[in-house]
Amino acid sequence: MNANLMLKATAIVGGVFLSFSIQAGTILQPGDTIYAIDLDVGVPPTSPAAEGVVNVIDGNSGTKYLSTGNNWSGFIVTPGASLVHSIRFTTANDAQSRDPAYYVLYGTYYPINSTAQGTGLGESWTRISSGPLTLPATRLDSSTVINIPNNTAYTSYKLLFPSLYGTTDLMQLADVQFYSGTDGTGSSILSAGNPIIPVDATGAAGSSRHPVAENPANLLDGNTATKYLNFGEVNSGFVVAPQSGASTAIGLQLWTANDQPSRDPAGFSLYGIRGGIDPLTMNSTGEGAWTLIVSGLLNLPEARLTAGDIFWFDNDQSYDAYRFVVTSVRDEVAANSMQFSEFQLYSIPEPSTLGLVALGGLIGGMLRRRRS
């Protein structure tokens, strides 16, 4: 998969025009330092002025909470000391695709230090319950009650929604209510006026996330059966620092992953940086003094687990690390992420090596002429 390639080259040495082959070497290998990134990280989720988080506890299905945080958005609410034994959800007015499809409920008795639109990690939390949601397809309708096995009272709760019913950039709910008894019995715990803030566990709308087993190191393992998937989709990618040191990249190649052609990268930008990279937090923007090397469009095969064509480009500068950003996918509407199974950069020999090759060709030619 990462075999070196033979390229045709020409040179003029001593007035003689020479044509010869050179070997394009691979730059990347297993064990290279590689991080997932998303240039959109840092853009906080928002809500329309009339569709803020306070609406989710006002008891009025005619209002709703809408967040651009997408998956893993939610809220922290502080009703005071209480023991939750069941939850009911009410769907909002439109777009069933925005409905939460999974929930995770946490509790804490610590003061809330988290800020609005933050990650909700400003205090210690205990996971109480989680599971899939099957909300009504009808709008402004209450769900069946979900019973929560819980014997601990908390003063604040964090409710997050890791996935949504459909492909969308928005999450919405009309109302949520906690009950002190099972099956929606007992007293209602939440009420308008409870302190409540919106949160997004990813840190930003559309931010970079990947399954544990589908991390960017899979791009370098030489195995198309593994893949890198990033829910950041457009503007996500990776930063890689080859352990082999500085290199001059002149080509790149991607291999398709196992499923969903809609997730295939369609556009890209490749950057380089000298002096290496600062230590990065996984899923950061990969900030630095990057130089754009090349950008363009890809035409990956529809076939799965298949190599795309090598994208050759002009570049005579060497770099210590590279940043690859997926600027578009094959079908952005259908896809909820971007993915590919392998990635490789190709380099050319150092100029001194080319000179030796050319000189060898010249000497060989001279010897042949003398023998003739």
Short mmCIF file of N, CA and C in Angstrom, two decimals, residues 226-369:
data_model
loop_
_atom_site.label_atom_id
_atom_site.label_comp_id
_atom_site.label_asym_id
_atom_site.label_seq_id
_atom_site.Cartn_x
_atom_site.Cartn_y
_atom_site.Cartn_z
N THR A 226 -9.44 -0.69 9.00
CA THR A 226 -9.63 0.31 10.03
C THR A 226 -9.81 1.67 9.36
N LYS A 227 -10.34 2.64 10.09
CA LYS A 227 -10.59 3.95 9.47
C LYS A 227 -10.52 5.06 10.50
N TYR A 228 -10.45 6.27 9.99
CA TYR A 228 -10.58 7.49 10.79
C TYR A 228 -11.90 8.13 10.44
N LEU A 229 -12.74 8.34 11.44
CA LEU A 229 -14.04 9.00 11.27
C LEU A 229 -14.09 10.19 12.20
N ASN A 230 -14.57 11.33 11.70
CA ASN A 230 -14.69 12.54 12.51
C ASN A 230 -16.06 13.14 12.31
N PHE A 231 -16.80 13.30 13.42
CA PHE A 231 -18.14 13.87 13.36
C PHE A 231 -18.11 15.37 13.07
N GLY A 232 -16.92 15.97 13.11
CA GLY A 232 -16.81 17.37 12.73
C GLY A 232 -17.11 17.59 11.26
N GLU A 233 -17.03 16.51 10.48
CA GLU A 233 -17.33 16.52 9.04
C GLU A 233 -16.50 17.58 8.32
N VAL A 234 -17.15 18.57 7.71
CA VAL A 234 -16.43 19.59 6.95
C VAL A 234 -15.55 20.42 7.88
N ASN A 235 -14.32 20.67 7.46
CA ASN A 235 -13.30 21.43 8.19
C ASN A 235 -12.63 20.62 9.30
N SER A 236 -12.90 19.32 9.36
CA SER A 236 -12.16 18.47 10.28
C SER A 236 -11.02 17.79 9.52
N GLY A 237 -10.13 17.14 10.24
CA GLY A 237 -8.98 16.50 9.61
C GLY A 237 -7.98 16.04 10.63
N PHE A 238 -6.69 16.29 10.39
CA PHE A 238 -5.66 15.85 11.32
C PHE A 238 -4.39 16.66 11.14
N VAL A 239 -3.55 16.61 12.17
CA VAL A 239 -2.20 17.14 12.13
C VAL A 239 -1.25 15.97 12.35
N VAL A 240 -0.18 15.88 11.54
CA VAL A 240 0.75 14.76 11.66
C VAL A 240 2.18 15.27 11.60
N ALA A 241 3.03 14.74 12.47
CA ALA A 241 4.45 15.06 12.49
C ALA A 241 5.23 13.78 12.20
N PRO A 242 5.74 13.62 10.98
CA PRO A 242 6.46 12.39 10.63
C PRO A 242 7.71 12.20 11.49
N GLN A 243 7.91 11.01 11.99
CA GLN A 243 9.09 10.73 12.81
C GLN A 243 10.36 10.70 11.97
N SER A 244 10.21 10.63 10.65
CA SER A 244 11.38 10.61 9.77
C SER A 244 12.00 12.00 9.61
N GLY A 245 11.32 13.05 10.09
CA GLY A 245 11.87 14.40 10.03
C GLY A 245 11.33 15.21 8.87
N ALA A 246 12.07 16.28 8.52
CA ALA A 246 11.62 17.19 7.47
C ALA A 246 11.49 16.47 6.13
N SER A 247 10.50 16.88 5.33
CA SER A 247 10.26 16.26 4.03
C SER A 247 9.64 17.28 3.09
N THR A 248 9.75 17.00 1.81
CA THR A 248 9.17 17.84 0.77
C THR A 248 8.08 17.05 0.07
N ALA A 249 6.84 17.31 0.42
CA ALA A 249 5.72 16.54 -0.12
C ALA A 249 5.35 17.04 -1.51
N ILE A 250 5.13 16.11 -2.42
CA ILE A 250 4.69 16.46 -3.78
C ILE A 250 3.45 15.67 -4.20
N GLY A 251 2.94 14.83 -3.32
CA GLY A 251 1.75 14.06 -3.65
C GLY A 251 1.06 13.56 -2.41
N LEU A 252 -0.24 13.31 -2.52
CA LEU A 252 -1.00 12.74 -1.42
C LEU A 252 -2.01 11.74 -1.97
N GLN A 253 -2.41 10.81 -1.12
CA GLN A 253 -3.32 9.75 -1.54
C GLN A 253 -4.20 9.33 -0.37
N LEU A 254 -5.48 9.08 -0.66
CA LEU A 254 -6.44 8.62 0.32
C LEU A 254 -7.03 7.29 -0.13
N TRP A 255 -7.44 6.47 0.85
CA TRP A 255 -8.16 5.23 0.60
C TRP A 255 -9.55 5.35 1.20
N THR A 256 -10.57 4.85 0.52
CA THR A 256 -11.93 4.91 1.03
C THR A 256 -12.11 3.97 2.22
N ALA A 257 -13.10 4.27 3.05
CA ALA A 257 -13.39 3.44 4.22
C ALA A 257 -14.48 2.43 3.89
N ASN A 258 -15.02 1.79 4.91
CA ASN A 258 -15.87 0.61 4.69
C ASN A 258 -17.30 0.93 4.29
N ASP A 259 -17.81 2.10 4.64
CA ASP A 259 -19.24 2.34 4.39
C ASP A 259 -19.51 3.79 4.04
N GLN A 260 -20.77 4.09 3.73
CA GLN A 260 -21.26 5.45 3.54
C GLN A 260 -20.40 6.31 2.61
N PRO A 261 -20.47 6.12 1.30
CA PRO A 261 -19.72 6.97 0.37
C PRO A 261 -19.99 8.46 0.55
N SER A 262 -21.15 8.81 1.13
CA SER A 262 -21.46 10.23 1.35
C SER A 262 -20.44 10.89 2.26
N ARG A 263 -19.73 10.11 3.09
CA ARG A 263 -18.75 10.67 4.03
C ARG A 263 -17.36 10.86 3.41
N ASP A 264 -17.17 10.41 2.18
CA ASP A 264 -15.85 10.50 1.55
C ASP A 264 -15.40 11.95 1.40
N PRO A 265 -14.16 12.27 1.72
CA PRO A 265 -13.65 13.61 1.46
C PRO A 265 -13.75 13.94 -0.04
N ALA A 266 -14.17 15.17 -0.33
CA ALA A 266 -14.27 15.61 -1.73
C ALA A 266 -13.37 16.80 -2.01
N GLY A 267 -13.12 17.61 -1.01
CA GLY A 267 -12.22 18.75 -1.14
C GLY A 267 -11.25 18.76 0.02
N PHE A 268 -10.07 19.35 -0.18
CA PHE A 268 -9.06 19.32 0.88
C PHE A 268 -8.16 20.54 0.80
N SER A 269 -7.46 20.78 1.90
CA SER A 269 -6.36 21.74 1.96
C SER A 269 -5.23 21.09 2.75
N LEU A 270 -4.01 21.20 2.24
CA LEU A 270 -2.83 20.64 2.90
C LEU A 270 -1.90 21.78 3.29
N TYR A 271 -1.49 21.80 4.56
CA TYR A 271 -0.62 22.84 5.08
C TYR A 271 0.67 22.21 5.61
N GLY A 272 1.72 23.01 5.67
CA GLY A 272 2.98 22.57 6.26
C GLY A 272 3.47 23.57 7.28
N ILE A 273 4.33 23.10 8.18
CA ILE A 273 4.90 23.99 9.20
C ILE A 273 6.33 23.55 9.47
N ARG A 274 7.18 24.51 9.73
CA ARG A 274 8.58 24.22 10.07
C ARG A 274 8.76 24.32 11.58
N GLY A 275 9.75 23.57 12.08
CA GLY A 275 10.02 23.63 13.51
C GLY A 275 9.14 22.73 14.34
N GLY A 276 8.37 21.87 13.70
CA GLY A 276 7.52 20.95 14.46
C GLY A 276 6.24 21.59 14.94
N ILE A 277 5.52 20.88 15.77
CA ILE A 277 4.23 21.35 16.28
C ILE A 277 4.26 21.40 17.80
N ASP A 278 3.55 22.35 18.35
CA ASP A 278 3.40 22.41 19.79
C ASP A 278 2.53 21.25 20.25
N PRO A 279 2.66 20.85 21.51
CA PRO A 279 1.78 19.80 22.01
C PRO A 279 0.32 20.22 21.82
N LEU A 280 -0.47 19.33 21.24
CA LEU A 280 -1.85 19.65 20.92
C LEU A 280 -2.80 18.84 21.78
N THR A 281 -3.91 19.41 22.09
CA THR A 281 -4.99 18.67 22.72
C THR A 281 -5.78 18.01 21.62
N MET A 282 -6.09 16.74 21.79
CA MET A 282 -6.86 16.03 20.79
C MET A 282 -8.14 16.81 20.47
N ASN A 283 -8.44 16.90 19.20
CA ASN A 283 -9.64 17.58 18.70
C ASN A 283 -9.55 19.10 18.81
N SER A 284 -8.35 19.65 18.80
CA SER A 284 -8.19 21.09 18.78
C SER A 284 -8.25 21.58 17.33
N THR A 285 -7.99 22.88 17.12
CA THR A 285 -7.94 23.42 15.76
C THR A 285 -6.59 23.19 15.11
N GLY A 286 -5.61 22.72 15.90
CA GLY A 286 -4.27 22.53 15.34
C GLY A 286 -3.63 23.85 14.95
N GLU A 287 -3.78 24.85 15.81
CA GLU A 287 -3.30 26.18 15.50
C GLU A 287 -1.78 26.21 15.35
N GLY A 288 -1.28 27.16 14.56
CA GLY A 288 0.15 27.30 14.35
C GLY A 288 0.41 28.16 13.13
N ALA A 289 1.67 28.40 12.85
CA ALA A 289 2.06 29.22 11.69
C ALA A 289 2.11 28.35 10.44
N TRP A 290 0.95 27.88 10.02
CA TRP A 290 0.86 26.96 8.90
C TRP A 290 0.96 27.69 7.56
N THR A 291 1.59 27.05 6.60
CA THR A 291 1.68 27.55 5.23
C THR A 291 0.84 26.65 4.33
N LEU A 292 -0.06 27.24 3.56
CA LEU A 292 -0.86 26.45 2.63
C LEU A 292 0.03 25.93 1.51
N ILE A 293 0.07 24.62 1.35
CA ILE A 293 0.85 24.00 0.29
C ILE A 293 0.00 23.81 -0.96
N VAL A 294 -1.18 23.25 -0.79
CA VAL A 294 -2.06 22.99 -1.93
C VAL A 294 -3.47 22.75 -1.42
N SER A 295 -4.45 23.06 -2.24
CA SER A 295 -5.83 22.71 -1.97
C SER A 295 -6.46 22.26 -3.29
N GLY A 296 -7.49 21.49 -3.22
CA GLY A 296 -8.10 21.01 -4.44
C GLY A 296 -9.26 20.08 -4.18
N LEU A 297 -9.68 19.39 -5.24
CA LEU A 297 -10.81 18.48 -5.18
C LEU A 297 -10.33 17.05 -5.39
N LEU A 298 -10.97 16.12 -4.69
CA LEU A 298 -10.66 14.70 -4.81
C LEU A 298 -11.80 14.00 -5.54
N ASN A 299 -11.48 12.91 -6.17
CA ASN A 299 -12.50 12.09 -6.83
C ASN A 299 -12.29 10.64 -6.40
N LEU A 300 -12.61 10.37 -5.15
CA LEU A 300 -12.39 9.04 -4.61
C LEU A 300 -13.35 8.03 -5.24
N PRO A 301 -12.93 6.80 -5.38
CA PRO A 301 -13.80 5.78 -5.98
C PRO A 301 -15.00 5.47 -5.10
N GLU A 302 -16.10 5.09 -5.75
CA GLU A 302 -17.29 4.66 -5.00
C GLU A 302 -17.01 3.35 -4.28
N ALA A 303 -16.13 2.54 -4.84
CA ALA A 303 -15.80 1.25 -4.22
C ALA A 303 -15.21 1.49 -2.83
N ARG A 304 -15.56 0.61 -1.91
CA ARG A 304 -15.08 0.75 -0.54
C ARG A 304 -13.71 0.08 -0.39
N LEU A 305 -12.95 0.58 0.59
CA LEU A 305 -11.62 0.03 0.92
C LEU A 305 -10.70 0.05 -0.30
N THR A 306 -10.78 1.16 -1.05
CA THR A 306 -10.08 1.26 -2.33
C THR A 306 -9.22 2.52 -2.38
N ALA A 307 -8.05 2.41 -3.01
CA ALA A 307 -7.15 3.55 -3.13
C ALA A 307 -7.66 4.56 -4.15
N GLY A 308 -7.60 5.83 -3.80
CA GLY A 308 -7.88 6.88 -4.76
C GLY A 308 -6.62 7.18 -5.57
N ASP A 309 -6.77 7.97 -6.62
CA ASP A 309 -5.60 8.38 -7.41
C ASP A 309 -4.69 9.27 -6.56
N ILE A 310 -3.40 9.21 -6.86
CA ILE A 310 -2.46 10.11 -6.19
C ILE A 310 -2.66 11.52 -6.73
N PHE A 311 -2.78 12.48 -5.83
CA PHE A 311 -2.93 13.89 -6.20
C PHE A 311 -1.53 14.51 -6.16
N TRP A 312 -0.96 14.76 -7.34
CA TRP A 312 0.37 15.35 -7.42
C TRP A 312 0.28 16.87 -7.43
N PHE A 313 1.27 17.54 -6.86
CA PHE A 313 1.25 19.00 -6.82
C PHE A 313 2.68 19.53 -6.78
N ASP A 314 2.83 20.78 -7.15
CA ASP A 314 4.14 21.43 -7.14
C ASP A 314 4.47 21.92 -5.73
N ASN A 315 5.63 21.56 -5.25
CA ASN A 315 6.09 22.04 -3.95
C ASN A 315 7.59 21.80 -3.85
N ASP A 316 8.35 22.84 -3.52
CA ASP A 316 9.80 22.69 -3.35
C ASP A 316 10.25 23.06 -1.94
N GLN A 317 9.30 23.15 -1.01
CA GLN A 317 9.61 23.51 0.36
C GLN A 317 9.48 22.29 1.28
N SER A 318 10.39 22.17 2.21
CA SER A 318 10.32 21.06 3.16
C SER A 318 9.64 21.52 4.45
N TYR A 319 8.94 20.60 5.10
CA TYR A 319 8.21 20.90 6.33
C TYR A 319 8.41 19.77 7.33
N ASP A 320 8.27 20.13 8.60
CA ASP A 320 8.42 19.16 9.68
C ASP A 320 7.11 18.49 10.07
N ALA A 321 6.00 19.12 9.74
CA ALA A 321 4.69 18.58 10.07
C ALA A 321 3.68 19.09 9.05
N TYR A 322 2.54 18.39 9.00
CA TYR A 322 1.51 18.72 8.02
C TYR A 322 0.14 18.77 8.69
N ARG A 323 -0.72 19.62 8.13
CA ARG A 323 -2.12 19.67 8.56
C ARG A 323 -3.00 19.43 7.35
N PHE A 324 -3.85 18.40 7.43
CA PHE A 324 -4.75 18.04 6.33
C PHE A 324 -6.18 18.34 6.78
N VAL A 325 -6.89 19.15 6.00
CA VAL A 325 -8.25 19.57 6.34
C VAL A 325 -9.20 19.14 5.22
N VAL A 326 -10.27 18.46 5.58
CA VAL A 326 -11.31 18.10 4.63
C VAL A 326 -12.27 19.28 4.49
N THR A 327 -12.27 19.90 3.32
CA THR A 327 -13.08 21.11 3.12
C THR A 327 -14.47 20.82 2.58
N SER A 328 -14.69 19.60 2.09
CA SER A 328 -16.04 19.19 1.66
C SER A 328 -16.08 17.67 1.60
N VAL A 329 -17.29 17.11 1.68
CA VAL A 329 -17.49 15.67 1.55
C VAL A 329 -18.39 15.41 0.35
N ARG A 330 -18.48 14.14 -0.04
CA ARG A 330 -19.21 13.78 -1.26
C ARG A 330 -20.67 14.23 -1.20
N ASP A 331 -21.33 14.07 -0.06
CA ASP A 331 -22.73 14.47 0.09
C ASP A 331 -22.91 15.01 1.49
N GLU A 332 -22.77 16.32 1.64
CA GLU A 332 -22.80 16.94 2.96
C GLU A 332 -24.15 16.81 3.64
N VAL A 333 -25.23 16.75 2.85
CA VAL A 333 -26.57 16.64 3.43
C VAL A 333 -26.78 15.25 4.02
N ALA A 334 -26.35 14.22 3.30
CA ALA A 334 -26.57 12.85 3.76
C ALA A 334 -25.58 12.42 4.83
N ALA A 335 -24.40 13.00 4.84
CA ALA A 335 -23.35 12.57 5.76
C ALA A 335 -23.49 13.22 7.13
N ASN A 336 -23.12 12.49 8.17
CA ASN A 336 -23.05 13.08 9.52
C ASN A 336 -21.62 13.15 10.01
N SER A 337 -20.65 12.87 9.11
CA SER A 337 -19.25 12.82 9.48
C SER A 337 -18.41 12.72 8.22
N MET A 338 -17.09 12.71 8.38
CA MET A 338 -16.21 12.40 7.25
C MET A 338 -15.34 11.22 7.67
N GLN A 339 -14.90 10.43 6.66
CA GLN A 339 -14.12 9.25 6.98
C GLN A 339 -13.26 8.83 5.79
N PHE A 340 -12.12 8.21 6.09
CA PHE A 340 -11.32 7.49 5.11
C PHE A 340 -10.43 6.53 5.87
N SER A 341 -9.87 5.54 5.17
CA SER A 341 -9.21 4.44 5.87
C SER A 341 -7.69 4.57 5.92
N GLU A 342 -7.07 5.18 4.90
CA GLU A 342 -5.61 5.32 4.87
C GLU A 342 -5.25 6.65 4.23
N PHE A 343 -4.05 7.13 4.56
CA PHE A 343 -3.56 8.39 4.01
C PHE A 343 -2.05 8.29 3.85
N GLN A 344 -1.54 8.86 2.74
CA GLN A 344 -0.10 8.87 2.54
C GLN A 344 0.34 10.13 1.80
N LEU A 345 1.51 10.63 2.19
CA LEU A 345 2.18 11.72 1.49
C LEU A 345 3.40 11.15 0.79
N TYR A 346 3.69 11.69 -0.40
CA TYR A 346 4.85 11.24 -1.17
C TYR A 346 5.84 12.39 -1.33
N SER A 347 7.14 12.03 -1.29
CA SER A 347 8.19 13.03 -1.36
C SER A 347 9.12 12.73 -2.53
N ILE A 348 10.03 13.67 -2.80
CA ILE A 348 11.07 13.48 -3.80
C ILE A 348 12.42 13.42 -3.09
N PRO A 349 13.44 12.83 -3.71
CA PRO A 349 14.76 12.82 -3.08
C PRO A 349 15.30 14.23 -2.94
N GLU A 350 16.26 14.40 -2.05
CA GLU A 350 16.91 15.70 -1.89
C GLU A 350 17.63 16.08 -3.18
N PRO A 351 17.81 17.39 -3.46
CA PRO A 351 18.46 17.83 -4.70
C PRO A 351 19.81 17.18 -4.94
N SER A 352 20.60 16.94 -3.88
CA SER A 352 21.90 16.32 -4.05
C SER A 352 21.76 14.92 -4.64
N THR A 353 20.71 14.21 -4.23
CA THR A 353 20.47 12.88 -4.76
C THR A 353 20.13 12.93 -6.24
N LEU A 354 19.31 13.92 -6.61
CA LEU A 354 18.97 14.09 -8.02
C LEU A 354 20.21 14.37 -8.84
N GLY A 355 21.12 15.17 -8.28
CA GLY A 355 22.35 15.51 -9.00
C GLY A 355 23.19 14.28 -9.26
N LEU A 356 23.27 13.41 -8.26
CA LEU A 356 24.04 12.18 -8.43
C LEU A 356 23.42 11.28 -9.49
N VAL A 357 22.07 11.23 -9.50
CA VAL A 357 21.41 10.42 -10.51
C VAL A 357 21.70 10.97 -11.90
N ALA A 358 21.60 12.31 -12.03
CA ALA A 358 21.85 12.93 -13.32
C ALA A 358 23.29 12.72 -13.76
N LEU A 359 24.22 12.88 -12.82
CA LEU A 359 25.63 12.70 -13.15
C LEU A 359 25.90 11.26 -13.59
N GLY A 360 25.26 10.32 -12.88
CA GLY A 360 25.43 8.93 -13.27
C GLY A 360 24.93 8.68 -14.67
N GLY A 361 23.80 9.30 -15.00
CA GLY A 361 23.26 9.14 -16.35
C GLY A 361 24.19 9.74 -17.39
N LEU A 362 24.78 10.90 -17.07
CA LEU A 362 25.68 11.56 -18.01
C LEU A 362 26.93 10.71 -18.25
N ILE A 363 27.54 10.22 -17.16
CA ILE A 363 28.74 9.40 -17.30
C ILE A 363 28.44 8.13 -18.09
N GLY A 364 27.31 7.53 -17.79
CA GLY A 364 26.94 6.32 -18.52
C GLY A 364 26.78 6.59 -20.00
N GLY A 365 26.17 7.73 -20.31
CA GLY A 365 26.00 8.07 -21.73
C GLY A 365 27.33 8.30 -22.43
N MET A 366 28.25 8.97 -21.73
CA MET A 366 29.56 9.25 -22.31
C MET A 366 30.32 7.96 -22.57
N LEU A 367 30.25 7.04 -21.62
CA LEU A 367 30.93 5.76 -21.80
C LEU A 367 30.36 4.99 -22.99
N ARG A 368 29.04 5.04 -23.12
CA ARG A 368 28.43 4.32 -24.25
C ARG A 368 28.87 4.92 -25.58
N ARG A 369 28.98 6.29 -25.61
CA ARG A 369 29.39 6.93 -26.87
C ARG A 369 30.84 6.57 -27.21
#
